[in-house]
Coordinates of C-alpha atoms in Angstrom, one line a residue:
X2 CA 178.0 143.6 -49.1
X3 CA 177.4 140.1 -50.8
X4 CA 174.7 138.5 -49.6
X5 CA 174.2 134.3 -50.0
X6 CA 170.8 132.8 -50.7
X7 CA 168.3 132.2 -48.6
X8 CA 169.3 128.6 -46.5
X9 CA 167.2 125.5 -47.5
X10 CA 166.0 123.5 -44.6
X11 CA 165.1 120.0 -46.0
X12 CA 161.8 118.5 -45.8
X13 CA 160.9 116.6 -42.9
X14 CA 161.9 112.6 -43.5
X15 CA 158.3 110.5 -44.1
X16 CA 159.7 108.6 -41.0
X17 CA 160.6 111.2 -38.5
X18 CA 159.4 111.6 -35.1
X19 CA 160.2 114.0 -32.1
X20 CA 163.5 112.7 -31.5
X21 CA 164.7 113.9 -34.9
X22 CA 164.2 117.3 -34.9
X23 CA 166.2 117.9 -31.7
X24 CA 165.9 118.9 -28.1
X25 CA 166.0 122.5 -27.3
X26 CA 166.6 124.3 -24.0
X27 CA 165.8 128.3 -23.3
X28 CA 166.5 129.7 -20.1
X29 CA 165.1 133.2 -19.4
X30 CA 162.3 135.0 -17.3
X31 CA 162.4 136.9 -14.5
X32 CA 159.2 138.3 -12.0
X33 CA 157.3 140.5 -14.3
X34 CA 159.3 138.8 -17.7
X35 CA 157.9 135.4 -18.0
X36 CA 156.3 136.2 -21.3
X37 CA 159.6 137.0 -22.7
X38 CA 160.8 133.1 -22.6
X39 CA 157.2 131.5 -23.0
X40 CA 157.3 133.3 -26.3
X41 CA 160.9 132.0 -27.2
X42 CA 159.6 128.9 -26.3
X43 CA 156.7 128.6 -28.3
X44 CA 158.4 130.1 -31.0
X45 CA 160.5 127.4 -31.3
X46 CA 157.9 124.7 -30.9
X47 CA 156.4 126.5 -34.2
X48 CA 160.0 126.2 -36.3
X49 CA 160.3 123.0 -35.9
X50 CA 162.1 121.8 -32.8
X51 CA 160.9 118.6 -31.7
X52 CA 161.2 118.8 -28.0
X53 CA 161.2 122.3 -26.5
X54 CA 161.8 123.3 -22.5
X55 CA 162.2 126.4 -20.7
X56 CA 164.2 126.8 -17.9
X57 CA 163.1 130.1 -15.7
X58 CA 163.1 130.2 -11.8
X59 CA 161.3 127.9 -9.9
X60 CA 158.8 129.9 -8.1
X61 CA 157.7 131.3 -12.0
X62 CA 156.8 127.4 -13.5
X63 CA 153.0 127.7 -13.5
X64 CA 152.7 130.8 -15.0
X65 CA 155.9 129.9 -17.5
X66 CA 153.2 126.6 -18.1
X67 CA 149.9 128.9 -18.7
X68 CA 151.1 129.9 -22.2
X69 CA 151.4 127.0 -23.9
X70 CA 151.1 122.8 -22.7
X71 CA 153.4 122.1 -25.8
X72 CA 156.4 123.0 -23.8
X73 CA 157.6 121.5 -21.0
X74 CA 159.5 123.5 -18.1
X75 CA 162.4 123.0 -15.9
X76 CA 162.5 124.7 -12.5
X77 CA 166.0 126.4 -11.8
X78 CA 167.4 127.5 -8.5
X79 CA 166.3 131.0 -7.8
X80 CA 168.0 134.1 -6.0
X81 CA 165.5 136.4 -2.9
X82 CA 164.4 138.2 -6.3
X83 CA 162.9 135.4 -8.0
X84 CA 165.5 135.4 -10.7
X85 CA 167.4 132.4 -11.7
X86 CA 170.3 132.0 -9.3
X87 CA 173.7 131.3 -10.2
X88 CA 173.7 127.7 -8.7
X89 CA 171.9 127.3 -11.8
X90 CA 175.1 126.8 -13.3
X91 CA 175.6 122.5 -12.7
X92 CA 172.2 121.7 -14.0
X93 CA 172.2 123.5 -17.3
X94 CA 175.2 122.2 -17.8
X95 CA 173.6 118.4 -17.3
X96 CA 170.7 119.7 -19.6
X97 CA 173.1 121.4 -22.0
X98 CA 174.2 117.6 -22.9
X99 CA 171.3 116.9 -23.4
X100 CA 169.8 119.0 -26.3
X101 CA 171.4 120.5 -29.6
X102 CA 170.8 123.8 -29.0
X103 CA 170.8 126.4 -25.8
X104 CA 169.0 129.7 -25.6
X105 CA 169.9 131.8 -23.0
X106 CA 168.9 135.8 -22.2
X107 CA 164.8 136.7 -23.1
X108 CA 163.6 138.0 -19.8
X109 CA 166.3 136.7 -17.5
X110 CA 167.2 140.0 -16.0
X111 CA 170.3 141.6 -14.4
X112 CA 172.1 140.1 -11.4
X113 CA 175.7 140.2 -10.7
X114 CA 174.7 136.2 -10.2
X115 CA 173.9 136.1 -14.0
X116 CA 176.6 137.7 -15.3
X117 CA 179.0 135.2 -14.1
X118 CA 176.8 132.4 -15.2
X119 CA 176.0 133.6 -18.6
X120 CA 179.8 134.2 -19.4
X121 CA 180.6 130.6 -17.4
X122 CA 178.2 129.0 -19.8
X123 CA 180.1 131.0 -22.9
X124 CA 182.9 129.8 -22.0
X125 CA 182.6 126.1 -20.8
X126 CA 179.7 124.6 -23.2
X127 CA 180.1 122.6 -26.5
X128 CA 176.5 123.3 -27.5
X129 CA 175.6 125.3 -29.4
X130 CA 174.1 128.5 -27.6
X131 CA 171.9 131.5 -28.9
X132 CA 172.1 134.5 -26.8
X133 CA 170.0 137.2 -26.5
X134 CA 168.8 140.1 -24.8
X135 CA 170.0 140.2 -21.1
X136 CA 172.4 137.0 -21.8
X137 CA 173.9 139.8 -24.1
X138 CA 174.1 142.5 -21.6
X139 CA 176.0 139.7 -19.1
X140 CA 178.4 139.1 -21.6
X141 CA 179.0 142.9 -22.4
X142 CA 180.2 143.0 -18.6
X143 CA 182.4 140.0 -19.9
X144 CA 184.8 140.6 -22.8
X145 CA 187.4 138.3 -22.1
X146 CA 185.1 135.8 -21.8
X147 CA 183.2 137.0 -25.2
X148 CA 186.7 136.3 -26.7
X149 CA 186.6 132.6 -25.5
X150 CA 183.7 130.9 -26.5
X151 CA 183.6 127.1 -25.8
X152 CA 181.1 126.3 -28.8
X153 CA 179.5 127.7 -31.6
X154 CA 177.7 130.8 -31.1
X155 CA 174.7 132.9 -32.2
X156 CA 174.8 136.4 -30.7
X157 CA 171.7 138.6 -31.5
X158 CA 172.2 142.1 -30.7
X159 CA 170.0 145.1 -31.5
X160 CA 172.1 148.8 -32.0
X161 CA 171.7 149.5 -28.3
X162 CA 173.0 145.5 -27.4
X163 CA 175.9 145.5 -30.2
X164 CA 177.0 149.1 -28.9
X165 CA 177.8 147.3 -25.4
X166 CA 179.2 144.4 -26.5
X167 CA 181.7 146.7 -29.2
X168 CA 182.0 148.9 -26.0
X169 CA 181.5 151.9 -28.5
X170 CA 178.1 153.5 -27.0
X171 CA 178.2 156.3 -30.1
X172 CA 178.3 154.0 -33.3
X173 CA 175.3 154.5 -35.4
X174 CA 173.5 151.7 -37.3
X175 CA 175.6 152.0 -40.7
X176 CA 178.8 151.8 -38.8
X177 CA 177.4 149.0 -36.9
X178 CA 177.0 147.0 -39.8
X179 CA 180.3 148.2 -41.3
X180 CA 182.1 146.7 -38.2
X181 CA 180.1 143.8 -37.3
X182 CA 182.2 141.1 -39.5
X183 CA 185.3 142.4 -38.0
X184 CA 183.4 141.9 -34.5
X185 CA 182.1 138.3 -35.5
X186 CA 185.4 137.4 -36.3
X187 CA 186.7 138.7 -33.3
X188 CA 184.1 137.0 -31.4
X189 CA 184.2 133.8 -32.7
X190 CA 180.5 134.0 -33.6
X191 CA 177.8 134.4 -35.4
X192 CA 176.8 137.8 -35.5
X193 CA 172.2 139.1 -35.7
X194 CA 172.3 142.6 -35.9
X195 CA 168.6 143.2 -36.0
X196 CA 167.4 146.2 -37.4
X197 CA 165.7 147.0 -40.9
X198 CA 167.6 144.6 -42.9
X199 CA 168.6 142.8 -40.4
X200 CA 172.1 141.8 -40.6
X201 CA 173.8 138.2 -40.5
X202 CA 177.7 137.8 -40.5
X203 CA 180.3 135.5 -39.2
X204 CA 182.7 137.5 -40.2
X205 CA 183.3 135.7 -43.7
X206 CA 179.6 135.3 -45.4
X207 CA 177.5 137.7 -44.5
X208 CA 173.8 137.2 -45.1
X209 CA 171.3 140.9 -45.4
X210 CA 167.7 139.9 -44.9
X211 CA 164.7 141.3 -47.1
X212 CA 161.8 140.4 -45.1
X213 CA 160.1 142.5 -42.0
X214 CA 158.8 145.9 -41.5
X215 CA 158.2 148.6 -39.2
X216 CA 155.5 147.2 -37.6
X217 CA 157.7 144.3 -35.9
X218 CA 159.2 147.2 -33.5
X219 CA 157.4 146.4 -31.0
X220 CA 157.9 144.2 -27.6
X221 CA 159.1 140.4 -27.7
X222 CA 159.7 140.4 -31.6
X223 CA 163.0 139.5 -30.6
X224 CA 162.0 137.0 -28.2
X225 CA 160.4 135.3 -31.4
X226 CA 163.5 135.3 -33.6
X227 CA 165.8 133.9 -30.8
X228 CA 163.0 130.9 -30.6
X229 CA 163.1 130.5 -34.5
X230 CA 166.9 130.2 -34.4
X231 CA 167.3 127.8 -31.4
X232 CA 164.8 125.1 -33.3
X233 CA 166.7 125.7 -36.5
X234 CA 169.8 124.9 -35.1
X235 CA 168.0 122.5 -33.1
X236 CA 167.3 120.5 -36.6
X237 CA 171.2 120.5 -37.5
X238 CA 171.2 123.6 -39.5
X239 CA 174.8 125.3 -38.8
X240 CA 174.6 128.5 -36.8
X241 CA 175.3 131.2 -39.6
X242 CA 172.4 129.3 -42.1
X243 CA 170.0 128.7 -39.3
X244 CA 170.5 132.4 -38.1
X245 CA 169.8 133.9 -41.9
X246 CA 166.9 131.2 -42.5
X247 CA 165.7 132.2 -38.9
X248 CA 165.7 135.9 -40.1
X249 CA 164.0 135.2 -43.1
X250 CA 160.8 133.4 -41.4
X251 CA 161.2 135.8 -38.9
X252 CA 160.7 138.8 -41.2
X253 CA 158.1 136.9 -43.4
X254 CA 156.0 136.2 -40.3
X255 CA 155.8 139.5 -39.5
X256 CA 155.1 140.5 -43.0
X257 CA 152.1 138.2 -43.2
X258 CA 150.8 139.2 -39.8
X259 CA 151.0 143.4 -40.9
X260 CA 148.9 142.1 -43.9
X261 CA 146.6 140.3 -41.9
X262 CA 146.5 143.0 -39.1
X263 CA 148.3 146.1 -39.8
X264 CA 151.4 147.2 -39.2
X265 CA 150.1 149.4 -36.3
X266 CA 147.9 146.7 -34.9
X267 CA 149.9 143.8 -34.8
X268 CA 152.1 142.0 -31.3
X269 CA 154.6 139.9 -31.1
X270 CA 152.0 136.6 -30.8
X271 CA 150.7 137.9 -33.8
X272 CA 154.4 136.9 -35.3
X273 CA 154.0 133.1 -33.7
X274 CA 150.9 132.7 -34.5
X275 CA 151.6 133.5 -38.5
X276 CA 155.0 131.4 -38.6
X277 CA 153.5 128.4 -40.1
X278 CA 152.3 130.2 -42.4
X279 CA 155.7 132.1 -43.3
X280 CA 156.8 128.1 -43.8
X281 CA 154.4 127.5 -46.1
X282 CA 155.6 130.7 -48.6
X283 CA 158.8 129.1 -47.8
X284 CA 158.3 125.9 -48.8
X285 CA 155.7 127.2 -51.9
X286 CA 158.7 128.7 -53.3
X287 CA 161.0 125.9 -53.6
X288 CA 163.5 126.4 -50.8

């Protein structure tokens, strides 16, 4: 399976500001979740968006706030379970004007409520949208609506995820990657199907990442990665070179954090925490 070079991102312009490194929205958390989507949203404050908000349930602002004053939050209309409500839908769709890049999925739990509004936004929004986690498992309920999707998409699926969205529940990982261009293509999408050497395809290029170890399996890694590939996007990177860039840091975070920590020791912050210094290999080495 060919594999293209790693994407270059160019280097920020002398006279940039916030405003030119994009606006970034990710909607996610649920009661006993929130760190799922603080992390998202810190993550990508640390690859490079310039303007990052989470959206999460109302009633789960201040403790969304708590992790990190670098991100603002939006308050979404909630269900009697605290999770974000379907009447949702009309304000992210305001916001989704707004920004260059929607995450949708880390922490935002199961509702028959979020199903219809994760495939409604799949279906009806321009922007760009990264889904992950339980924005996948909505959409795995949906596959018409997988089949139809307004904008460009970046779906990032582990085995268990891709095996509901294929609706084959016995596919090992090899056949997973065997069959995931013909699903991208199918899709419309960009598919991440994470895993040791983690997969990127959009059913043309496909893109086979070096970077990462075992020591990444571990809660909210993924949480991190969705972040990484929201911001990327979110600095006008196309979907399929900001998900295989977003790999790349991803894996080379986690690399430098093992080092640091072990690959026993080390948590998903641990990954955050050593992105900028996966940019600085990055942009040591040329790219």
């Amino acid at each position: 399976m060919s594999s293209p070079k790693i994407p270059h991102l160019p280097p920020r312009d002398s006279h940039g500001h916030k405003g030119s490194y994009g606006r970034a929205l990710i909607v996610g958390g649920s009661p006993g979740m929130v760190g799922s989507v603080a992390m998202s949203g810190i993550a990508c404050m640390r690859g490079g968006a310039g303007l990052v908000t989470v959206g999460t349930a109302g009633s789960l602002l201040d403790a969304v706030s708590r992790f990190e004053p670098s991100c603002m939050t939006l308050g979404l209309p909630e269900d009697r379970g605290g999770r974000v409500s379907l009447r949702a839908n009309k304000l992210l769709q305001e916001w989704a004007e707004k920004t260059q890049c929607l995450a949708i999925g880390p922490g935002l739990g199961t509702t028959p409520g979020l199903r219809l509004l994760v495939a409604g936004l799949y279906r009806q929004l321009k922007t760009p949208l990264v889904i992950d986690a339980d924005g996948l498992n909505a959409l795995a309920n949906s596959p018409e609506d997988l089949r139809h999707p307004g904008g460009p998409r970046v779906l990032t699926p582990h085995l268990g995820e891709f095996r509901r969205l294929t609706g084959n529940d016995k596919v090992s990982m090899d056949e997973a990657r065997a069959i995931a261009p013909d699903a991208a293509k199918k899709f419309g999408c960009v598919l991440v199907l994470k895993g040791a050497r983690t997969l990127v395809t959009d059913g043309q290029k496909n893109y086979v990442n070096e970077t990462g170890n075992p020591g990444m399996g571990t809660g909210g890694t993924g949480d991190v990665l969705t972040g990484l590939i929201t911001a990327l996007v979110c600095q006008g990177m196309k979907p399929f070179e900001a998900a295989s860039l977003g790999v790349y840091l991803h894996g080379l975070a986690g690399d430098l954090a093992a080092e640091r920590l072990s690959q026993e020791g080390m948590i998903a912050s641990d990954l955050i925490e050593s992105i900028p210094e996966a940019w600085k290999v990055y942009r040591d080495t040329g790219r």
